[in-house]
Short mmCIF file of C-alpha atoms in Angstrom, two decimals:
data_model
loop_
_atom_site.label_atom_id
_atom_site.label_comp_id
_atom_site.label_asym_id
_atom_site.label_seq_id
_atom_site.Cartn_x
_atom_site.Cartn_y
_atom_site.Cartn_z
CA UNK U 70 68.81 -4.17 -28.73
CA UNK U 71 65.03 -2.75 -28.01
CA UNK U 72 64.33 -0.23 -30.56
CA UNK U 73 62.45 2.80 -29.40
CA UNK U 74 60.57 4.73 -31.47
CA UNK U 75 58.48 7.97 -30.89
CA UNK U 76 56.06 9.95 -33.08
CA UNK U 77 55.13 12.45 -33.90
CA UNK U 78 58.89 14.04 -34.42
CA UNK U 79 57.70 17.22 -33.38
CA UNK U 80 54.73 18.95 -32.89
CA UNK U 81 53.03 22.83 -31.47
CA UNK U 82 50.39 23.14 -29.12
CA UNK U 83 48.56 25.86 -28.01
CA UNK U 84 49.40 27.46 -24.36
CA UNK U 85 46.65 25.22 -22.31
CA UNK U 86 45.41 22.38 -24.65
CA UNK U 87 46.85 18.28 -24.29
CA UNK U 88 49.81 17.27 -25.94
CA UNK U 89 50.24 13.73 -26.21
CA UNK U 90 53.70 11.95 -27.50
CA UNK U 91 53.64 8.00 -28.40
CA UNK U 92 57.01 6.09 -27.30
CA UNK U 93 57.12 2.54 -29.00
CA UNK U 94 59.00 -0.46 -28.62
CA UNK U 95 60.11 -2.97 -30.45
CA UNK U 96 59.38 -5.60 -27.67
CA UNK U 97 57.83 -5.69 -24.83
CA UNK U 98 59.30 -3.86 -21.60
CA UNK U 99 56.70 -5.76 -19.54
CA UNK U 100 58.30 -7.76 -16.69
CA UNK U 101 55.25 -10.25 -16.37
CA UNK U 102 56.65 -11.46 -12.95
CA UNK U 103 56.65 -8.26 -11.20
CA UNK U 104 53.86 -6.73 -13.74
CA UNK U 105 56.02 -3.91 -13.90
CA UNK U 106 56.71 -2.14 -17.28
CA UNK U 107 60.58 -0.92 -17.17
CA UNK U 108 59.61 2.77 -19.31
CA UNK U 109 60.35 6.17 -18.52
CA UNK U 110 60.05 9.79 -19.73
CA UNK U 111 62.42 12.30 -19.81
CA UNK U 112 62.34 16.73 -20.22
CA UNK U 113 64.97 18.02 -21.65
CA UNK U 114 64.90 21.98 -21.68
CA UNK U 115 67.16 23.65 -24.62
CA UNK U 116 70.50 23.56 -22.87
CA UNK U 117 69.91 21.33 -19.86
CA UNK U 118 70.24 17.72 -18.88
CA UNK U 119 67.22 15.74 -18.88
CA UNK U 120 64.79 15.36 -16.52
CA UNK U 121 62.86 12.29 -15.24
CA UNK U 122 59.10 12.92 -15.46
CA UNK U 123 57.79 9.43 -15.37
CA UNK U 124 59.13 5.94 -14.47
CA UNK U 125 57.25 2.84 -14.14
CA UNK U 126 55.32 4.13 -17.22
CA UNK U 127 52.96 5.80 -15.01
CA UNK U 128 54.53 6.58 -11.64
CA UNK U 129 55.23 10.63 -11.76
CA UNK U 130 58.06 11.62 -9.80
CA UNK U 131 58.15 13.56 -7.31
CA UNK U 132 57.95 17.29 -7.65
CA UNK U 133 56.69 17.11 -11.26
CA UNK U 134 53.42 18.28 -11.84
CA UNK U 135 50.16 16.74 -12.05
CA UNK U 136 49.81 17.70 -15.59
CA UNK U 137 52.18 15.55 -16.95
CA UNK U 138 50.95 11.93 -17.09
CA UNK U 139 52.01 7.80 -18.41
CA UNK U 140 49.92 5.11 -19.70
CA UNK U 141 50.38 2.29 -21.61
CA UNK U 142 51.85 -1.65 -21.29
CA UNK U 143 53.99 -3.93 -23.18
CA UNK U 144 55.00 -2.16 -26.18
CA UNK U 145 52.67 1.08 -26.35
CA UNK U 146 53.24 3.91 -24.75
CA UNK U 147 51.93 7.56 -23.86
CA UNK U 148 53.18 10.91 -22.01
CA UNK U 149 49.87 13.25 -21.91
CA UNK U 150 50.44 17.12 -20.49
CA UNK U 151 46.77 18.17 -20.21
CA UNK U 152 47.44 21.82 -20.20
CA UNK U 153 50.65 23.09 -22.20
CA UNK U 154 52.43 25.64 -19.90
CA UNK U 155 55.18 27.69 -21.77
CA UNK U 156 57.56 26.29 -19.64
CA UNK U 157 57.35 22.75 -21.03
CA UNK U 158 58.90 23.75 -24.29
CA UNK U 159 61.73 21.04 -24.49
CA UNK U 160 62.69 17.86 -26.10
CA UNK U 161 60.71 14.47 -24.59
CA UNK U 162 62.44 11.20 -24.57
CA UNK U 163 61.51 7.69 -23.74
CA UNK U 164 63.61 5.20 -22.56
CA UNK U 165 63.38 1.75 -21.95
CA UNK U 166 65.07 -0.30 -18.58
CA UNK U 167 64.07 -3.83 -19.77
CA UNK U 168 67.27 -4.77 -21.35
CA UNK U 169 70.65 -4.08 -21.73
CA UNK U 170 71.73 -1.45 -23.55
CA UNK U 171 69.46 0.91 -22.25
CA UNK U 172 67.87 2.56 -24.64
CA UNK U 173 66.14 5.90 -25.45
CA UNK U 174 63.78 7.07 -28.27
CA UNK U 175 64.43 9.66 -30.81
CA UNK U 176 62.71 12.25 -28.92
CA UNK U 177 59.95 14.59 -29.45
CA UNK U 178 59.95 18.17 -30.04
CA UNK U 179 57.04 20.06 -28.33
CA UNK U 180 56.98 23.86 -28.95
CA UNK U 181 53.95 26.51 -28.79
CA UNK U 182 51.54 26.95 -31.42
CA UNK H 101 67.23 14.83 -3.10
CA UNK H 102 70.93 15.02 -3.95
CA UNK H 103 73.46 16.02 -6.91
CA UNK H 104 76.09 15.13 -8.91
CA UNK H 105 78.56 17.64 -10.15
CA UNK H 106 80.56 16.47 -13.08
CA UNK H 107 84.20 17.69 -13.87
CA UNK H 108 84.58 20.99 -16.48
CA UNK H 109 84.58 20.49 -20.17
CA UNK H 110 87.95 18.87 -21.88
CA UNK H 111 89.33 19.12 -25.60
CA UNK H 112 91.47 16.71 -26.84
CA UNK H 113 92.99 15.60 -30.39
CA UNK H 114 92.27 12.16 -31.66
CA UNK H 115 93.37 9.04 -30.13
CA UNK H 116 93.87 10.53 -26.77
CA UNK H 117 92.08 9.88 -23.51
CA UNK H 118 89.40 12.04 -21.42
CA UNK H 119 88.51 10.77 -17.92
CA UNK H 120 85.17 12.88 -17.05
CA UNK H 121 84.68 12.96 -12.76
CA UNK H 122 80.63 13.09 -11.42
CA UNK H 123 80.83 13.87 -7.35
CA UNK H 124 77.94 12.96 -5.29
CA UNK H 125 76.53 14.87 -2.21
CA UNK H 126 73.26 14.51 -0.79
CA UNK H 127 72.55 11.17 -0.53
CA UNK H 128 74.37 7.89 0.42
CA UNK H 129 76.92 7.53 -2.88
CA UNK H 130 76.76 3.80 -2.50
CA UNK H 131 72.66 3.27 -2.44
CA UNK H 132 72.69 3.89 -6.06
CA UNK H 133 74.41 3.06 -9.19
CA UNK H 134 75.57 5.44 -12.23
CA UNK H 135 74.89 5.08 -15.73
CA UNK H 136 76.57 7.26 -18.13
CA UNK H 137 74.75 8.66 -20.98
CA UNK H 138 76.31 10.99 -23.96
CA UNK H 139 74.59 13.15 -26.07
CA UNK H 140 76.25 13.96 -29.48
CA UNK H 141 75.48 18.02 -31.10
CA UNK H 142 72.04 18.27 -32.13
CA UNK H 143 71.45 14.42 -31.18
CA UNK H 144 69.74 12.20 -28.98
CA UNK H 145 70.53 10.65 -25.55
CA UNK H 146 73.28 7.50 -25.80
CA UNK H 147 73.39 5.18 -22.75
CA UNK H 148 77.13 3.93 -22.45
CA UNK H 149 77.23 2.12 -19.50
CA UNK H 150 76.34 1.69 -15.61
CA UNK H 151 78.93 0.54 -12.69
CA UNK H 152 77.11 -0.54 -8.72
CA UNK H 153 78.69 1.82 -6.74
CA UNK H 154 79.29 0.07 -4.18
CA UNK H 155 80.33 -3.15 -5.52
CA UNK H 156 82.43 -1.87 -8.97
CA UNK H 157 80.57 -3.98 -11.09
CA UNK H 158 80.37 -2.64 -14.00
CA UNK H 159 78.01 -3.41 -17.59
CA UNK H 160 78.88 -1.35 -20.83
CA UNK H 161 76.82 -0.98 -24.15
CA UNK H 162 79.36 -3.62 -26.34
CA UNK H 163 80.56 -0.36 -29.05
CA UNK H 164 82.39 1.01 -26.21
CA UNK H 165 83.67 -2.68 -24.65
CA UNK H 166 87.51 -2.03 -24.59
CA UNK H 167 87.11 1.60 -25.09
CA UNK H 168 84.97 2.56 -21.38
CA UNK H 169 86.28 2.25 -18.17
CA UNK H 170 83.96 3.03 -15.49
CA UNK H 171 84.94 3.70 -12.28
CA UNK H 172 84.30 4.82 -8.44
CA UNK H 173 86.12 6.28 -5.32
CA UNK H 174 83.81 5.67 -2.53
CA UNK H 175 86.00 7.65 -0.04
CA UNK H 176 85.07 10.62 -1.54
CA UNK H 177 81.31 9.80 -3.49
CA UNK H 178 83.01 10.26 -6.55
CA UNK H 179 82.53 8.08 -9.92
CA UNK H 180 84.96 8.47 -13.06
CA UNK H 181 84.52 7.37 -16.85
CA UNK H 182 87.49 7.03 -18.74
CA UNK H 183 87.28 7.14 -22.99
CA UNK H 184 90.12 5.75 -24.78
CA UNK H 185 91.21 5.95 -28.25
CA UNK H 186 88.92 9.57 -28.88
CA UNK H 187 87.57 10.33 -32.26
CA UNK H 188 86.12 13.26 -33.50
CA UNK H 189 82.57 11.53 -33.36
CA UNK H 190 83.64 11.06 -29.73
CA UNK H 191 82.73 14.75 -29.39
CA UNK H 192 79.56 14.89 -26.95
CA UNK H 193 78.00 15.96 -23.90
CA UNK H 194 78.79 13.28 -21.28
CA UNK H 195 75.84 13.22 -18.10
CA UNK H 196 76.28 10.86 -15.13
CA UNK H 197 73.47 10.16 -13.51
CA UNK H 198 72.05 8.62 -10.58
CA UNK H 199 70.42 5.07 -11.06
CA UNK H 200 67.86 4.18 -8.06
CA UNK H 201 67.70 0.23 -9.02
CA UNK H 202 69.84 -2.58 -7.26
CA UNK H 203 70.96 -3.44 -10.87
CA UNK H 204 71.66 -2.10 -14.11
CA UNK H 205 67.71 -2.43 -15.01
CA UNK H 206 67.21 1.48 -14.08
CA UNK H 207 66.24 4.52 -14.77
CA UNK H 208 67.72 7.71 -14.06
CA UNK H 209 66.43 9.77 -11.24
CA UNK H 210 69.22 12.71 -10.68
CA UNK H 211 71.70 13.89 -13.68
CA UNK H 212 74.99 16.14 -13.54
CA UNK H 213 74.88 19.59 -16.04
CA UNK H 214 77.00 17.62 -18.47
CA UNK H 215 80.84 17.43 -19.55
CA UNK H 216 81.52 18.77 -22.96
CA UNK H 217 84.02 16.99 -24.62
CA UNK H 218 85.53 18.35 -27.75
CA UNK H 219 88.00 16.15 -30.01
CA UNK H 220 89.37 17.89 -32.59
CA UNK H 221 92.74 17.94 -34.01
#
């Protein structure tokens, strides 16, 4: 199974300053044929089912805002929100599509500083 | 955009079953697949398993092999998942959710509010 791991566990931002979350993996999610990396990000909101942000490691979907952003290849990864908003309190998870079983990081706790 | 709309939350005592429903509207039920994803209390997200809508195929994480079945009815844009042999670490949110990709390689674009699932004797 790919391992995901995320860090930091948790962390408090202040109301408009970046946040930035590191997903890991424990191989590479990079499918060299299509030069796609199979990674995406995930909201979940205290009480609600997740939320896709970002697949494709850096394609946002749509609807979600321009503040939240991907980067990375292979096995490092990065979901940036340039200006905290209160409303993006929640719980961010990773998840890899590369192999079966799908799997997700540990998730990352973002709250307000 | 669509939605799924999953069945209301079940309790059950050990070593029975739970078969959790997840209706689609909005979209064409068998242009996507499901995956299944469970999220113990106070835990992280589980993937259990993904079935092609429109063929039945089906691929399951191997700790539930013999324990999952996944199902659809495409007469009515509905897809089931059936636990067998509950155990109180069986108790979890259960999500369906939609799964744009051909195959089982996908991510999950639209997600139901959740079935809670409480096993307890």
């Amino acid at each position: 199974d790919i391992v995901m791991t995320q860090s930091p566990d948790s962390l408090a931002v202040s109301l408009g300053e970046r946040a930035t979350i590191n997903c890991k993996s424990s191989q590479s999610v990079l499918y060299s044929s299509s030069s796609k990396n199979y990674l995406a990000w995930y909201q979940q909101r205290p009480g609600q089912p997740p939320k896709l942000l970002i697949y494709w490691a850096s394609t946002r979907e749509f609807g979600v805002p321009d503040r939240f952003s991907g980067s990375g290849s292979g096995t490092d990864f990065t979901l940036t929100i340039s200006s905290l908003q209160a409303e993006d309190v929640a719980v961010y998870y990773c998840q890899q599509y590369y192999n079966i079983p799908i799997t997700f990081g540990p998730g990352t706790k973002v709250d307000i500083k | 955009q669509g939605q799924v709309v999953q069945s209301g939350a079940e309790v059950k005592k050990p070593g029975a079953s739970v078969k959790v429903s997840c209706k689609a509207s909005g979209y064409t039920f068998t242009s996507y697949g499901i995956s299944w994803v469970r999220q113990a209390p106070g835990q992280g997200l589980e993937w259990m398993g993904w079935i092609a809508t429109y063929t039945g195929h089906t691929k399951y994480t191997q700790r539930f092999q013999g324990r999952v079945t996944m199902t659809t009815d495409t007469s009515t844009s509905t897809a089931y998942m059936e636990l067998r042999s509950l155990r109180s670490d069986d108790t979890a949110v259960y999500y369906c959710a939609r799964a744009p990709a051909s195959d089982e390689y996908s991510y999950m674009d639209v997600w139901g509010k959740g079935t809670t699932v409480t096993v307890s004797s």
